[in-house]
Structures are given as C-alpha cells and as structure tokens.
C-alpha cells in the first residue's frame, strides 16, 4: 500500500441553511471569499499537498461546483479576444485535469461519516485526505501540506487540531491526547460534540484529515452518534490503538466560514493579505473605525 496521499474527498453535500437565502439556489461552498469560492481554496490547498485525485461528495443542487471546475470554452475565448490575460490565467488555473475529478452523490444527509463512506470505492485501499471547505485556513505552508509531511513521518491517521475556548468545545470533535503537548500528539480518544463541561480537552478537530482506508469498515456499520448522524469522529475513534493516530497543531489561522462572522472575518483578512487589495481594505477599515460609536 502506498503511503503517499494522492486522493482527497471534499464533502459538499451540506444544505448551507445558515447562509439562507444566499444558499437557496447556490451551494454554500461557492460563496466567495474576496473573489474565489470557498471550495476553490480547499482544492488549491489539496493540490499544494500533492493531491492528484479530487472526489466531491455532492447532493442535490450542487451542479455549480461541477461547472466551476470544468472548462468554459466560450468564456475563455471571449477573455482571449478582449486580451484579458490575467483573468484568463486565473480561470484556467481553477480547472482540474479531465479524469482527475469525480463526483459521487450522498443521496441522504446522514452525516459527515456517511458522506466520506460514499466515496469508499473511489478511494480504495490507500490513505486519503478529507477537506471541509467551511474551515478556511490561512497559512504560509498550506495546512494539508504540513499534514502530509507529518504523515510521511508517522504514518497512520493525522487530524488537524486547534485549541478552542471552553464554551466552544460542544461544537467540535474533541481530542483526548492524555495531556501530552507538542505539535504532533498521539490521540488517545475522540468525542464528537461533547456536552458542555464534559470535553476531555480544549483541542478541537478542524476540517482537515489524513485517514487510513480502514476507517471505511468502521463507517460501514452505519452507527449514529451526536445529532443522530453517522459521525466521522466516531469511526475514527475506533481506529485508535490499532493504528498510529496523531493530532497535529498546524501552523496557520483558521476561519469558520460556516458562521457568518467567521466568513466576514475571512473576507477581511484575505483582502488585507493581498497586494492588490490590502491598502484599500486597510483604508476602508480605518474609515469604519472612525465612524464607529
Ligand atoms: C465537523 C466534524 C467535527 C469537526 C468540525 C470542524 O463538524 O464533525 O468533528 O470538529 O467539522 O469544523 P460540523 O462543523 O460539520 O458540525
């Protein structure tokens, strides 16, 4: 079995209810941060980590994602005609190679674990990545690249981890690492969305995973957990002790783009970080600061 991570799953079947009405006729993964849809950031991060095959687990009403990663011959031709070469370059950059992208439908919204399981035949018997586009990570070295480097050292499962405040632990998968510290920590337990006050630590799972294919057999049981859903966290928890399993405190800043304020903050920070928009964005923020009470 190859230990290099070549395939990535992007679960994009969610309904995006928190962003209605914006997401009534458009997938939430197509919401733009500055000028690129969220899903584009996740795909670019996967590419930077050496991923070669991109598997989208979609649902109804998600065809805009397929169109986004496809060529648009008419648009390319008209940009070429008008001499808009930088736009043309950006457009071509977003396209994935034919045959390297696959779509599978999650027919019912049964949870993240179920979404990942839907891609089992496309992944086969090799380690793979999962990226949740809602978790947008700004980092000098893309987060999944950092994780692939850890995986090359440790083998087994590697999940992204981040400290969260006590009052937020019930929103996440929480890692029990037995009090160990350091960037790479052996995982001793995992619990999905623990009730307030019961979390084993403040270390939350963030939506980047490198997993071993054995997790599919655990997902196959279709056991439900938190929220009555088939949870990826529960299936991963059953691998602990049988294979290497590490939490990795990545270098970078994570924005929760499944939340309106997190999404807004991501837009501001990503604009500030850009050469073309940073100075204008900074002026704008100063103006807003001047008028605030
Ligand atoms: C999912 C996972 C959870 C993880 C979170 C990260 O939860 O189930 O373990 O901590 O993503 O964003 P969701 O946000 O889909 O409820």
XYZ file of C-alpha atoms and ligand atoms in Angstrom:
309
model
C 0.000 0.000 0.000
C 1.335 3.430 -0.932
C 1.772 5.815 1.987
C 1.677 8.899 -0.212
C -1.631 10.709 -0.034
C -2.941 11.025 -3.587
C -6.680 11.305 -3.161
C -8.868 13.815 -1.372
C -12.539 13.807 -0.501
C -14.471 17.070 -0.383
C -17.837 16.594 1.329
C -20.001 19.301 -0.259
C -23.477 17.901 0.228
C -24.493 20.145 3.140
C -27.552 22.369 2.840
C -25.975 25.626 3.981
C -29.031 26.637 5.994
C -27.017 29.165 7.992
C -26.497 31.262 4.870
C -30.031 31.291 3.539
C -31.271 32.947 1.421
C -27.803 33.277 -0.235
C -27.595 29.490 -0.461
C -31.112 28.839 -1.685
C -30.045 28.354 -5.294
C -26.268 28.222 -4.805
C -24.080 25.757 -2.880
C -22.545 27.291 0.250
C -19.142 26.112 -0.978
C -19.487 28.594 -3.855
C -19.721 31.601 -1.521
C -16.738 33.805 -2.371
C -14.010 34.863 -0.016
C -12.815 38.001 -1.828
C -13.030 36.664 -5.383
C -12.715 32.882 -5.122
C -15.304 30.414 -3.945
C -14.575 28.631 -0.676
C -14.242 25.280 -2.420
C -11.502 26.686 -4.656
C -9.339 27.405 -1.603
C -9.768 23.817 -0.396
C -8.930 22.389 -3.832
C -5.862 24.630 -4.173
C -4.703 23.569 -0.719
C -5.077 19.918 -1.719
C -3.137 20.492 -4.925
C -0.337 22.129 -2.957
C -0.180 18.969 -0.837
C 0.340 16.786 -3.903
C -3.225 15.502 -4.226
C -3.885 14.128 -7.695
C -7.471 12.933 -7.496
C -10.313 15.052 -6.260
C -13.507 13.368 -5.119
C -16.540 15.511 -4.387
C -19.391 14.069 -2.381
C -22.263 16.212 -3.534
C -26.003 16.454 -3.091
C -28.904 17.952 -4.970
C -28.436 21.499 -6.231
C -24.643 21.355 -6.309
C -24.035 21.426 -10.063
C -22.428 24.881 -9.855
C -19.429 23.154 -8.238
C -19.059 20.822 -11.226
C -19.303 23.763 -13.601
C -16.749 25.700 -11.605
C -14.036 23.078 -12.049
C -14.867 22.480 -15.691
C -13.610 24.462 -18.656
C -15.756 27.235 -20.024
C -14.652 27.375 -23.634
C -16.869 30.350 -24.581
C -15.707 32.432 -21.620
C -12.061 31.587 -22.313
C -12.472 32.575 -25.963
C -14.066 35.890 -25.129
C -11.443 36.759 -22.499
C -8.744 35.918 -25.043
C -10.381 38.135 -27.630
C -10.502 41.069 -25.192
C -6.868 40.496 -24.182
C -7.801 39.839 -20.532
C -4.851 37.588 -19.961
C -4.694 37.680 -16.167
C -8.387 36.760 -15.855
C -7.829 34.014 -18.416
C -4.889 32.691 -16.423
C -6.942 32.617 -13.197
C -9.783 30.876 -14.983
C -7.525 28.184 -16.443
C -5.798 27.704 -13.092
C -9.097 26.757 -11.452
C -9.762 23.889 -13.871
C -8.878 20.350 -12.860
C -7.460 17.816 -15.305
C -10.018 15.630 -17.040
C -10.279 12.283 -15.260
C -8.785 13.632 -12.023
C -12.079 14.785 -10.642
C -15.028 12.638 -9.667
C -18.426 13.269 -8.187
C -20.491 10.936 -6.113
C -23.872 11.738 -4.625
C -24.730 11.456 -0.981
C -28.365 10.616 -1.505
C -29.478 11.444 2.034
C -27.969 13.883 4.559
C -26.945 11.225 7.103
C -23.825 12.943 8.407
C -20.158 13.598 7.623
C -19.194 9.973 8.227
C -21.765 8.844 5.721
C -20.540 11.415 3.168
C -16.980 10.090 3.460
C -18.211 6.482 3.202
C -19.986 7.366 -0.078
C -16.517 7.846 -1.626
C -15.125 4.464 -0.472
C -14.942 2.818 -3.894
C -13.232 5.817 -5.429
C -10.592 5.864 -2.691
C -9.910 2.115 -2.487
C -7.166 0.769 -0.257
C -4.890 3.755 0.338
C -4.573 6.690 2.719
C -6.641 9.696 1.733
C -7.390 13.255 2.782
C -10.683 14.867 3.723
C -11.072 18.636 3.500
C -14.063 20.577 4.812
C -14.292 23.777 2.775
C -16.051 25.643 5.623
C -12.787 25.573 7.511
C -10.653 28.052 5.620
C -7.018 28.068 6.692
C -4.591 30.873 6.010
C -1.028 29.607 6.278
C 2.404 30.139 4.748
C 2.693 26.405 4.136
C -0.791 25.121 3.254
C -2.269 23.109 6.134
C -2.705 19.831 4.242
C 0.912 20.066 3.002
C 2.058 20.343 6.635
C -0.092 17.322 7.487
C 1.199 15.253 4.575
C 4.733 15.893 5.849
C 3.715 14.690 9.326
C 2.000 11.641 7.812
C 5.171 10.791 5.875
C 6.969 10.612 9.252
C 4.360 8.985 11.478
C 2.209 7.017 9.012
C -1.385 6.309 10.021
C -4.053 8.881 10.714
C -3.301 12.570 11.142
C -6.001 15.101 12.018
C -5.738 18.877 12.256
C -6.137 20.225 15.781
C -6.653 23.641 17.320
C -7.282 24.936 20.840
C -10.762 26.382 21.308
C -12.312 28.165 24.300
C -14.220 26.043 26.862
C -17.579 27.396 25.749
C -16.970 26.207 22.164
C -15.920 22.598 22.753
C -19.504 21.357 22.241
C -19.355 22.488 18.581
C -16.435 20.240 17.589
C -14.888 16.838 17.613
C -12.603 16.964 20.678
C -9.291 15.157 21.047
C -8.086 13.442 24.183
C -4.319 13.392 23.942
C -3.678 12.357 27.528
C -2.223 15.745 28.440
C 0.739 15.419 26.037
C 1.983 18.584 24.406
C 3.912 19.457 21.265
C 2.780 19.986 17.695
C 2.216 16.293 16.974
C 0.378 14.420 19.700
C -0.756 10.809 19.899
C -4.549 10.680 20.074
C -5.948 8.580 22.934
C -9.615 9.360 22.448
C -12.045 11.345 20.340
C -15.520 12.554 21.116
C -17.920 14.363 18.811
C -19.592 17.485 20.188
C -19.300 16.646 23.900
C -21.937 18.166 26.173
C -20.851 21.404 27.830
C -18.442 20.704 30.664
C -17.605 17.124 29.638
C -14.907 17.696 26.999
C -11.669 15.779 27.667
C -9.616 18.788 26.483
C -9.798 22.045 24.530
C -8.207 20.535 21.478
C -10.732 20.576 18.632
C -10.628 18.687 15.352
C -10.512 21.096 12.409
C -11.717 20.018 8.979
C -8.503 18.516 7.609
C -7.885 14.811 7.921
C -5.444 12.240 6.578
C -7.060 8.871 7.173
C -6.276 5.237 6.634
C -8.729 3.249 4.489
C -9.680 1.018 7.462
C -11.994 3.826 8.556
C -14.395 2.756 5.790
C -15.069 -0.563 7.528
C -15.962 1.352 10.695
C -18.239 3.680 8.736
C -19.862 0.660 7.140
C -21.530 -0.107 10.473
C -23.673 2.994 9.958
C -23.841 3.637 13.688
C -25.288 7.011 14.564
C -23.841 9.360 17.147
C -24.128 13.050 18.032
C -27.186 14.667 16.444
C -28.411 11.258 15.221
C -25.832 11.416 12.390
C -23.205 8.946 11.198
C -20.149 10.719 12.565
C -16.661 10.515 11.085
C -15.281 11.189 14.568
C -16.883 8.007 15.983
C -15.475 5.839 13.192
C -12.019 7.375 13.643
C -12.201 6.792 17.396
C -12.470 3.043 16.790
C -9.115 3.045 14.975
C -7.242 4.432 17.979
C -4.922 1.805 19.424
C -4.967 -0.217 16.195
C -3.015 2.197 14.001
C -0.869 5.283 14.537
C -3.184 8.221 15.236
C -1.953 11.777 15.723
C -3.426 15.205 16.246
C -1.434 17.970 14.628
C -1.483 21.582 15.803
C -0.963 23.152 12.375
C 0.711 26.445 11.709
C -1.841 28.931 10.406
C -5.070 30.697 11.102
C -8.444 29.026 10.691
C -11.649 30.837 9.830
C -15.014 29.217 10.477
C -16.736 30.076 7.218
C -19.807 28.088 8.240
C -20.537 31.017 10.551
C -21.483 34.491 9.310
C -18.986 36.415 11.414
C -16.222 33.919 10.691
C -16.971 34.256 6.993
C -16.906 38.044 7.207
C -13.616 37.966 9.075
C -12.116 35.653 6.444
C -13.100 38.101 3.716
C -11.453 40.975 5.547
C -8.260 39.080 6.414
C -7.825 37.576 2.961
C -8.318 41.014 1.382
C -5.810 42.574 3.796
C -3.257 39.904 2.878
C -3.431 40.696 -0.834
C -1.067 43.116 -2.568
C -3.788 44.484 -4.830
C -6.472 44.917 -2.168
C -4.604 45.198 1.147
C -4.012 49.001 1.153
C -7.598 49.767 0.081
C -9.003 47.324 2.635
C -6.873 48.900 5.380
C -8.176 52.409 4.470
C -11.709 51.095 4.490
C -11.282 49.563 7.946
C -9.833 52.824 9.279
C -12.830 54.726 7.925
C -15.213 52.254 9.527
C -13.239 52.542 12.795
C -13.603 56.367 12.632
C -17.365 56.290 12.412
C -17.952 53.578 14.994
C -19.513 54.805 18.297
C -17.407 18.644 11.662
C -16.889 17.450 12.449
C -16.250 17.916 13.761
C -15.181 18.949 13.484
C -15.752 20.098 12.649
C -14.641 21.047 12.215
O -18.483 19.197 12.392
O -17.945 16.566 12.706
O -15.682 16.824 14.428
O -14.654 19.436 14.704
O -16.396 19.613 11.462
O -15.144 22.155 11.556
P -19.568 20.176 11.711
O -18.930 21.536 11.674
O -19.859 19.650 10.362
O -20.755 20.153 12.635
